[in-house]
CSV table of C-alpha atoms in Angstrom, one decimal:
chain,number,residue,atom,x,y,z
A,15,MET,CA,0.0,0.0,0.0
A,16,ARG,CA,1.3,3.4,-1.0
A,17,VAL,CA,0.1,7.0,-0.2
A,18,PHE,CA,0.6,9.9,-2.6
A,19,LYS,CA,-0.2,13.5,-1.9
A,20,PHE,CA,-0.7,16.1,-4.6
A,21,GLY,CA,-0.7,19.8,-3.5
A,22,GLY,CA,-2.5,22.7,-5.0
A,23,ALA,CA,0.2,23.5,-7.6
A,24,SER,CA,0.0,20.0,-9.0
A,25,VAL,CA,-3.7,20.3,-9.8
A,26,LYS,CA,-3.9,24.1,-10.5
A,27,ASP,CA,-5.4,23.8,-14.0
A,28,ALA,CA,-6.4,21.2,-16.6
A,29,LYS,CA,-2.9,20.6,-17.8
A,30,ALA,CA,-1.8,19.9,-14.2
A,31,VAL,CA,-4.7,17.4,-13.6
A,32,LYS,CA,-3.7,15.6,-16.8
A,33,ASN,CA,-0.1,15.4,-15.5
A,34,VAL,CA,-1.4,13.6,-12.4
A,35,ALA,CA,-2.5,10.8,-14.8
A,36,LYS,CA,1.0,10.8,-16.4
A,37,VAL,CA,2.6,10.4,-13.0
A,38,LEU,CA,0.3,7.4,-12.3
A,39,GLU,CA,1.2,5.9,-15.6
A,40,GLN,CA,4.9,5.9,-14.5
A,41,THR,CA,4.5,4.9,-10.9
A,42,GLY,CA,1.5,2.5,-11.1
A,43,PHE,CA,-1.8,3.1,-9.5
A,44,SER,CA,-2.9,-0.1,-7.8
A,45,ASN,CA,-2.8,-0.4,-3.9
A,46,LEU,CA,-2.7,3.4,-3.8
A,47,VAL,CA,-4.4,6.2,-1.8
A,48,ILE,CA,-4.1,9.7,-3.3
A,49,ILE,CA,-4.6,12.8,-1.0
A,50,ILE,CA,-5.4,16.0,-2.9
A,51,SER,CA,-5.3,19.6,-1.9
A,52,ALA,CA,-7.5,22.4,-3.1
A,53,MET,CA,-6.6,23.6,-6.6
A,54,GLY,CA,-4.1,26.4,-7.1
A,55,LYS,CA,-4.9,29.4,-4.8
A,56,THR,CA,-8.5,28.2,-4.0
A,57,THR,CA,-8.0,28.2,-0.2
A,58,ASN,CA,-7.0,31.9,-0.4
A,59,ALA,CA,-10.0,32.6,-2.5
A,60,ILE,CA,-12.4,30.8,-0.1
A,61,GLU,CA,-10.8,32.7,2.8
A,62,LYS,CA,-11.9,35.9,1.1
A,63,ILE,CA,-15.4,34.5,0.8
A,64,VAL,CA,-15.5,33.8,4.5
A,65,GLU,CA,-14.2,37.2,5.3
A,66,SER,CA,-16.7,38.9,3.0
A,67,TYR,CA,-19.5,36.8,4.5
A,68,LEU,CA,-18.6,37.6,8.2
A,69,ASN,CA,-18.0,41.3,7.5
A,70,LYS,CA,-21.2,41.6,5.4
A,71,LYS,CA,-19.3,43.1,2.6
A,72,THR,CA,-20.8,43.6,-0.9
A,73,GLY,CA,-19.4,41.4,-3.5
A,74,LEU,CA,-19.8,38.0,-1.8
A,75,SER,CA,-21.8,36.5,-4.7
A,76,VAL,CA,-19.1,37.8,-7.1
A,77,LEU,CA,-16.4,36.0,-5.2
A,78,ILE,CA,-18.3,32.8,-5.3
A,79,LEU,CA,-19.0,33.2,-9.0
A,80,ASP,CA,-15.3,33.8,-9.7
A,81,LEU,CA,-14.4,30.6,-7.8
A,82,ARG,CA,-17.1,28.7,-9.7
A,83,ALA,CA,-15.8,30.0,-13.0
A,84,TYR,CA,-12.2,29.0,-12.2
A,85,HIS,CA,-13.2,25.4,-11.6
A,86,PHE,CA,-15.7,25.1,-14.4
A,87,THR,CA,-13.1,26.4,-16.8
A,88,ILE,CA,-10.9,23.5,-15.7
A,89,ILE,CA,-13.6,20.8,-16.2
A,90,HIS,CA,-14.6,22.3,-19.6
A,91,GLN,CA,-11.0,21.7,-20.7
A,92,LEU,CA,-10.9,18.2,-19.2
A,93,PHE,CA,-14.1,16.7,-20.4
A,94,GLU,CA,-15.2,16.6,-24.0
A,95,GLU,CA,-18.8,15.5,-23.3
A,96,LYS,CA,-20.6,18.4,-21.7
A,97,GLN,CA,-23.2,16.1,-20.2
A,98,HIS,CA,-20.6,14.4,-18.0
A,99,SER,CA,-21.8,13.9,-14.4
A,100,VAL,CA,-18.9,16.1,-13.1
A,101,PHE,CA,-20.7,19.2,-14.1
A,102,GLN,CA,-23.8,18.4,-12.0
A,103,LYS,CA,-21.6,17.3,-9.1
A,104,LEU,CA,-19.7,20.6,-9.1
A,105,ASP,CA,-22.9,22.5,-9.5
A,106,SER,CA,-24.2,20.8,-6.3
A,107,LEU,CA,-21.1,21.6,-4.4
A,108,PHE,CA,-21.3,25.3,-5.2
A,109,LYS,CA,-25.0,25.3,-4.2
A,110,ASP,CA,-24.0,23.6,-0.9
A,111,ILE,CA,-21.6,26.5,-0.2
A,112,GLU,CA,-24.4,29.1,-0.7
A,113,THR,CA,-26.8,27.0,1.4
A,114,THR,CA,-24.3,26.6,4.2
A,115,LEU,CA,-23.7,30.3,4.4
A,116,LYS,CA,-27.5,31.0,4.4
A,117,ARG,CA,-28.3,28.5,7.1
A,118,ASN,CA,-25.3,29.3,9.4
A,119,LYS,CA,-26.2,30.8,12.7
A,120,SER,CA,-22.8,30.8,14.3
A,121,THR,CA,-20.7,33.9,14.7
A,122,GLN,CA,-17.5,32.0,15.5
A,123,TYR,CA,-14.9,32.6,12.8
A,124,ASP,CA,-12.9,29.4,13.2
A,125,PHE,CA,-16.1,27.3,13.0
A,126,ILE,CA,-17.4,29.0,9.9
A,127,TYR,CA,-14.0,28.9,8.3
A,128,ASP,CA,-13.8,25.2,8.5
A,129,GLN,CA,-17.3,24.6,7.2
A,130,ILE,CA,-16.6,26.7,4.1
A,131,VAL,CA,-12.9,26.4,3.3
A,132,SER,CA,-13.2,22.6,3.2
A,133,TYR,CA,-15.1,22.9,-0.1
A,134,GLY,CA,-11.8,23.6,-1.9
A,135,GLU,CA,-10.7,20.0,-1.3
A,136,LEU,CA,-14.2,18.5,-1.9
A,137,ILE,CA,-14.3,20.3,-5.3
A,138,SER,CA,-10.7,19.4,-6.3
A,139,THR,CA,-11.0,15.7,-5.5
A,140,THR,CA,-14.3,15.5,-7.3
A,141,ILE,CA,-12.7,16.9,-10.5
A,142,VAL,CA,-9.6,14.7,-10.2
A,143,SER,CA,-11.5,11.5,-9.4
A,144,GLU,CA,-13.9,12.0,-12.3
A,145,TYR,CA,-11.1,12.8,-14.7
A,146,LEU,CA,-9.0,9.8,-13.7
A,147,ASN,CA,-12.1,7.5,-14.2
A,148,TYR,CA,-12.6,9.2,-17.5
A,149,ALA,CA,-9.0,8.6,-18.5
A,150,GLY,CA,-9.1,4.9,-17.5
A,151,PHE,CA,-7.7,5.1,-14.0
A,152,THR,CA,-10.7,3.5,-12.2
A,153,ASN,CA,-10.9,4.8,-8.6
A,154,VAL,CA,-13.1,5.3,-5.6
A,155,TRP,CA,-13.8,8.8,-4.1
A,156,LEU,CA,-14.0,8.9,-0.3
A,157,ASP,CA,-14.9,11.7,2.0
A,158,ALA,CA,-12.0,12.3,4.4
A,159,ARG,CA,-14.5,13.6,7.0
A,160,ASP,CA,-16.0,10.1,7.3
A,161,MET,CA,-12.6,8.8,8.2
A,162,ILE,CA,-10.5,11.4,10.0
A,163,LYS,CA,-12.1,12.2,13.4
A,164,THR,CA,-10.9,15.0,15.5
A,165,ASP,CA,-11.8,17.2,18.5
A,166,HIS,CA,-13.6,20.5,18.3
A,167,SER,CA,-10.5,22.7,17.8
A,168,TYR,CA,-11.6,24.3,14.5
A,169,ARG,CA,-8.8,25.4,12.1
A,170,ASP,CA,-6.2,23.3,14.1
A,171,ALA,CA,-7.9,20.1,15.1
A,172,THR,CA,-6.3,17.3,17.0
A,173,VAL,CA,-6.8,13.8,15.6
A,174,ASP,CA,-8.6,11.0,17.4
A,175,TRP,CA,-6.2,8.3,16.3
A,176,GLN,CA,-8.2,5.3,17.5
A,177,ALA,CA,-11.4,6.3,15.7
A,178,THR,CA,-9.5,7.5,12.7
A,179,GLN,CA,-7.5,4.3,12.3
A,180,GLN,CA,-10.7,2.1,12.6
A,181,ASN,CA,-12.5,4.2,10.0
A,182,ILE,CA,-9.6,4.2,7.5
A,183,VAL,CA,-9.0,0.5,7.8
A,184,ASN,CA,-12.7,-0.2,7.3
A,185,LYS,CA,-13.3,2.2,4.4
A,186,VAL,CA,-10.2,2.0,2.3
A,187,ASP,CA,-9.9,-1.0,-0.1
A,188,LYS,CA,-6.2,-1.6,-0.2
A,189,ASN,CA,-6.4,-3.3,-3.6
A,190,ASN,CA,-7.9,-0.3,-5.4
A,191,LEU,CA,-7.1,3.3,-6.2
A,192,THR,CA,-8.7,5.7,-3.7
A,193,ILE,CA,-9.0,9.5,-4.0
A,194,THR,CA,-9.6,11.6,-0.9
A,195,GLN,CA,-9.1,15.1,0.5
A,196,GLY,CA,-6.2,16.5,2.5
A,197,PHE,CA,-6.6,19.0,5.3
A,198,ILE,CA,-10.1,18.1,6.4
A,199,GLY,CA,-11.8,15.9,9.0
A,200,SER,CA,-14.8,16.1,11.3
A,201,ASP,CA,-15.7,16.2,15.0
A,202,THR,CA,-18.0,14.0,17.0
A,203,ASN,CA,-21.0,16.1,15.9
A,204,ASN,CA,-19.9,15.6,12.2
A,205,PHE,CA,-19.1,19.3,11.8
A,206,THR,CA,-16.1,19.8,9.4
A,207,THR,CA,-12.8,20.5,11.0
A,208,THR,CA,-9.4,21.3,9.4
A,209,LEU,CA,-5.9,20.2,10.5
A,210,GLY,CA,-4.1,23.5,10.1
A,211,ARG,CA,-3.0,25.5,7.1
A,212,GLU,CA,-1.1,23.3,4.6
A,213,GLY,CA,-2.4,20.3,6.5
A,214,SER,CA,-2.7,18.0,3.5
A,215,ASP,CA,0.8,16.6,4.1
A,216,TYR,CA,-0.3,15.7,7.6
A,217,THR,CA,-3.3,13.9,6.1
A,218,ALA,CA,-0.9,11.8,4.0
A,219,GLY,CA,1.0,11.0,7.1
A,220,ILE,CA,-2.2,9.9,8.9
A,221,PHE,CA,-3.3,7.6,6.1
A,222,GLY,CA,0.2,6.2,5.8
A,223,TYR,CA,0.3,5.4,9.5
A,224,CYS,CA,-3.2,3.9,9.7
A,225,LEU,CA,-2.7,1.7,6.6
A,226,ASN,CA,0.8,0.6,7.5
A,227,ALA,CA,1.9,2.0,4.1
A,228,GLN,CA,5.0,0.9,2.3
A,229,SER,CA,5.8,4.6,1.7
A,230,VAL,CA,4.3,8.1,1.5
A,231,SER,CA,5.2,10.3,-1.4
A,232,ILE,CA,4.6,14.1,-1.5
A,233,TRP,CA,4.6,15.5,-5.1
A,234,LYS,CA,5.8,19.1,-5.4
A,235,ASP,CA,6.8,21.6,-8.0
A,236,VAL,CA,10.4,21.5,-6.7
A,237,PRO,CA,12.9,18.6,-7.1
A,238,GLY,CA,12.6,17.6,-3.4
A,239,VAL,CA,13.6,19.0,-0.1
A,240,LEU,CA,16.1,21.8,-0.8
A,241,ASN,CA,18.5,23.4,1.7
A,242,GLY,CA,16.5,26.6,1.4
A,243,ASP,CA,13.5,28.1,-0.3
A,244,PRO,CA,14.7,29.0,-3.9
A,245,ARG,CA,12.3,32.0,-3.9
A,246,VAL,CA,14.3,33.5,-1.0
A,247,PHE,CA,17.8,32.0,-1.0
A,248,GLU,CA,20.3,31.8,-3.9
A,249,ASN,CA,22.1,28.6,-5.1
A,250,THR,CA,20.0,26.2,-3.2
A,251,GLN,CA,20.8,22.5,-3.4
A,252,LEU,CA,18.8,19.3,-3.3
A,253,LEU,CA,19.0,17.2,-0.1
A,254,SER,CA,19.0,13.6,-1.3
A,255,HIS,CA,18.7,12.0,2.2
A,256,VAL,CA,17.2,13.4,5.4
A,257,SER,CA,16.6,11.6,8.7
A,258,TYR,CA,13.2,11.8,10.5
A,259,GLU,CA,14.8,13.8,13.3
A,260,GLU,CA,16.3,16.3,10.8
A,261,ALA,CA,13.0,16.6,8.9
A,262,ILE,CA,11.1,17.3,12.1
A,263,GLU,CA,13.7,20.0,13.0
A,264,LEU,CA,13.5,21.6,9.6
A,265,ALA,CA,9.7,21.6,9.6
A,266,PHE,CA,9.5,23.0,13.1
A,267,TYR,CA,11.7,25.9,12.2
A,268,GLY,CA,9.5,26.6,9.2
A,269,ALA,CA,10.7,24.7,6.2
A,270,SER,CA,7.6,25.0,4.0
A,271,VAL,CA,8.2,21.8,1.9
A,272,ILE,CA,7.0,19.5,4.7
A,273,HIS,CA,4.2,20.1,7.2
A,274,PRO,CA,5.5,20.0,10.8
A,275,LYS,CA,3.1,17.2,11.9
A,276,THR,CA,3.7,14.9,8.9
A,277,ILE,CA,6.8,13.2,10.0
A,278,GLN,CA,5.7,12.1,13.5
A,279,PRO,CA,3.2,9.3,12.6
A,280,LEU,CA,5.5,8.0,9.9
A,281,GLN,CA,8.5,7.9,12.2
A,282,ARG,CA,6.5,5.8,14.7
A,283,LYS,CA,6.2,3.0,12.1
A,284,GLU,CA,9.4,3.8,10.2
A,285,ILE,CA,7.5,4.5,7.0
A,286,PRO,CA,9.7,6.2,4.4
A,287,LEU,CA,8.7,9.6,3.1
A,288,TYR,CA,9.6,10.7,-0.4
A,289,VAL,CA,9.4,14.3,-1.6
A,290,LYS,CA,9.5,14.3,-5.4
A,291,SER,CA,8.8,16.5,-8.4
A,292,PHE,CA,5.5,15.9,-10.3
A,293,LEU,CA,7.2,17.5,-13.3
A,294,HIS,CA,10.0,14.9,-13.2
A,295,PRO,CA,8.6,11.8,-11.5
A,296,GLU,CA,11.4,9.6,-12.7
A,297,ASN,CA,13.9,11.5,-10.5
A,298,ASP,CA,14.7,10.3,-7.0
A,299,GLY,CA,13.9,13.5,-5.1
A,300,THR,CA,14.4,13.4,-1.4
A,301,SER,CA,14.0,10.4,0.9
A,302,VAL,CA,13.2,10.8,4.6
A,303,LYS,CA,14.1,7.7,6.6
A,304,LYS,CA,15.3,6.5,10.0
A,305,GLY,CA,18.8,7.3,10.9
A,306,GLN,CA,20.2,8.2,7.5
A,307,PRO,CA,22.7,11.1,7.7
A,308,LEU,CA,21.9,14.5,6.0
A,309,ASP,CA,23.3,14.1,2.4
A,310,PRO,CA,24.8,16.4,1.3
A,311,TYR,CA,25.8,17.8,4.7
A,312,LEU,CA,25.5,21.6,4.4
A,313,PRO,CA,23.8,24.6,6.0
A,314,CYS,CA,20.0,24.6,5.7
A,315,TYR,CA,18.3,28.0,5.5
A,316,ILE,CA,14.8,28.8,6.7
A,317,VAL,CA,12.8,32.0,6.9
A,318,LYS,CA,9.4,32.7,8.6
A,319,LYS,CA,7.9,36.0,7.7
A,320,ASN,CA,5.1,38.1,9.4
A,321,GLN,CA,6.4,37.2,12.8
A,322,ILE,CA,6.0,39.4,16.0
A,323,LEU,CA,8.9,39.9,18.3
A,324,VAL,CA,7.8,40.7,21.9
A,325,SER,CA,10.1,41.7,24.7
A,326,LEU,CA,8.7,41.7,28.3
A,327,SER,CA,10.1,42.9,31.6
A,328,SER,CA,8.6,43.1,35.0
A,329,LEU,CA,7.0,46.3,36.1
A,330,ASP,CA,8.9,46.3,39.4
A,331,PHE,CA,12.3,45.1,38.0
A,332,SER,CA,11.8,41.7,39.7
A,333,PHE,CA,13.2,38.6,38.1
A,334,ILE,CA,11.4,36.8,35.3
A,335,VAL,CA,11.2,33.4,36.8
A,336,GLU,CA,9.5,30.1,36.3
A,337,ASP,CA,6.1,31.3,37.6
A,338,ASN,CA,6.1,34.2,35.1
A,339,ILE,CA,7.2,32.0,32.2
A,340,SER,CA,4.6,29.4,33.0
A,341,GLU,CA,1.9,32.1,33.0
A,342,LEU,CA,3.1,33.5,29.7
A,343,PHE,CA,3.0,30.1,28.0
A,344,ASN,CA,-0.5,29.5,29.3
A,345,LEU,CA,-1.5,32.7,27.7
A,346,PHE,CA,0.2,31.8,24.4
A,347,HIS,CA,-1.7,28.5,24.4
A,348,GLN,CA,-5.0,30.2,25.3
A,349,TYR,CA,-4.8,32.6,22.4
A,350,HIS,CA,-3.5,30.0,20.0
A,351,ILE,CA,-0.2,31.8,19.3
A,352,LYS,CA,2.8,29.7,18.4
A,353,VAL,CA,6.2,30.5,20.0
A,354,ASP,CA,9.1,30.1,17.5
A,355,LEU,CA,12.0,31.5,19.5
A,356,ILE,CA,12.7,32.2,23.2
A,357,GLN,CA,15.4,34.3,24.9
A,358,ASN,CA,15.5,35.5,28.5
A,359,SER,CA,17.7,37.2,31.0
A,360,ALA,CA,17.1,38.0,34.7
A,361,ILE,CA,14.6,40.7,34.2
A,362,SER,CA,13.5,40.3,30.5
A,363,PHE,CA,11.9,37.7,28.3
A,364,SER,CA,11.8,37.9,24.5
A,365,VAL,CA,9.7,35.7,22.2
A,366,CYS,CA,9.2,35.5,18.5
A,367,LEU,CA,5.5,34.7,17.8
A,368,ASP,CA,3.5,33.4,14.9
A,369,ASP,CA,0.0,34.8,15.2
A,370,LYS,CA,-1.7,32.7,12.5
A,371,PHE,CA,-5.2,33.1,14.1
A,372,GLY,CA,-5.0,36.9,14.6
A,373,HIS,CA,-5.3,37.0,18.4
A,374,PHE,CA,-2.2,39.1,19.2
A,375,LYS,CA,-4.1,42.3,20.0
A,376,GLU,CA,-6.2,40.5,22.6
A,377,LEU,CA,-3.1,38.9,24.1
A,378,LEU,CA,-1.3,42.3,24.1
A,379,GLN,CA,-3.9,43.8,26.5
A,380,LYS,CA,-3.4,40.9,28.9
A,381,LEU,CA,0.4,41.3,28.7
A,382,LYS,CA,0.4,45.0,29.3
A,383,SER,CA,-1.6,44.6,32.5
A,384,LYS,CA,1.3,42.6,34.1
A,385,PHE,CA,4.5,43.5,32.2
A,386,LYS,CA,6.3,46.3,30.4
A,387,VAL,CA,5.9,45.3,26.8
A,388,THR,CA,7.8,46.4,23.6
A,389,TYR,CA,7.1,44.7,20.3
A,390,ASN,CA,7.8,44.7,16.6
A,391,THR,CA,5.4,43.4,14.0
A,392,ASP,CA,6.2,42.1,10.5
A,393,VAL,CA,9.6,40.8,11.4
A,394,SER,CA,11.4,37.8,9.8
A,395,LEU,CA,12.8,34.9,11.7
A,396,PHE,CA,15.8,33.3,9.9
A,397,THR,CA,17.2,29.9,10.9
A,398,ILE,CA,20.3,28.1,9.8
A,399,ARG,CA,20.6,24.5,10.7
A,400,HIS,CA,24.2,23.2,10.6
A,401,PHE,CA,25.5,26.8,10.3
A,402,THR,CA,29.0,27.8,9.3
A,403,HIS,CA,30.7,31.1,10.0
A,404,GLU,CA,30.5,32.0,6.3
A,405,ALA,CA,26.7,31.1,6.2
A,406,ILE,CA,26.0,33.4,9.2
A,407,GLN,CA,28.1,36.3,7.6
A,408,SER,CA,26.2,36.0,4.3
A,409,LEU,CA,22.8,35.9,6.0
A,410,GLU,CA,23.5,38.9,8.3
A,411,LYS,CA,24.7,41.2,5.5
A,412,GLU,CA,22.6,44.4,5.3
A,413,LYS,CA,20.0,43.1,7.8
A,414,ASP,CA,18.6,45.2,10.7
A,415,ILE,CA,19.0,42.6,13.4
A,416,LEU,CA,16.8,42.8,16.5
A,417,LEU,CA,17.8,39.5,18.2
A,418,LYS,CA,20.0,36.5,17.5
A,419,GLN,CA,21.1,33.3,19.3
A,420,ILE,CA,23.2,30.3,18.6
A,421,THR,CA,23.0,26.7,19.9
A,422,ARG,CA,25.1,23.7,18.9
A,423,GLU,CA,23.5,23.1,15.6
A,424,THR,CA,21.2,26.0,15.0
A,425,TYR,CA,21.6,29.8,14.4
A,426,GLN,CA,18.5,32.0,14.6
A,427,MET,CA,18.1,35.7,13.9
A,428,VAL,CA,15.2,38.1,14.0
A,429,SER,CA,15.3,41.1,11.6
A,430,LYS,CA,13.1,43.9,10.5
A,431,ASP,CA,11.6,43.3,7.0
């Protein structure tokens, strides 16, 4: 049993969907589960729909029509017969979006977000499944929400592994080709939940774990895992081999090619992960396995933008000690704010924060009631794993550095954008 995951770029238009079929021709498609993300920038487009709906902006219907037109253009290019059932299926899904918005009584952003944004994956998998059947790749479409069960933490749900494994084992026919969605699940009340932005990789890890897969392959528009994002860093190189531990470190620090949670379930059962190019499926890409050394061994560069650097000190110049730090981390947890870097002295405490849910303003009021607070928004956090003196010098050139720290294997720096 194998698990493939195709991201948004790999199904962004009709040509890309046809390329998925070409990849399957080369790799084989029996005993296979394919996880598919929303097409192209669909998730961004649906986020605008949610925002427009909640803020009662004009133009909501136009945003939905634009999203519909984008997907219908793709299916018109894929299917010669215009009476194909895919047209009716997509029409029903877009009617469902409008009905869900009309019937919604909740004012909770995270809940509404999950109910609506999930349609991106439902639409994309419907198109790909129907096209693959049309092209001779007989497959079964399954709803991931019937298999992946979670708690009620909308937009960042925690998986109920026992229920999820039972569902996946019962519903997936290991002898066939199965198509399902990344990113989405459902809670005990069957409301849709999501696993965090870019969570489709994690879905692949979940299915790989539950099915005791031979391997999991993530298909990207890059050759594999590089030692830096080529859009940010120059002269990046392909990492042929990475250990589970190294992959987890890179993902934690913000390497965008692998979702941070993906590796953990695979590592538990020592299931190999391959990151490969959907443009060149014949190439080896990157393998992530137990205990294999980083090859080639060289500095790995990571940047996380749109961070917030917060520096706290006590109002009475008393020490920042364990009780204060414990209270601070409880607040970060309460407001769903991720801590990416920590530095403290006797009377100060600095953290670099990722405010992906937009709760920092609320947190700031709490902090100001107990601490002296200074902060910078829109800063960048740079990380070098396996740094060298030359790598640090090159990265620091012409940067306005606010904070930096070095441990045995990792260099980090916060700078103004």
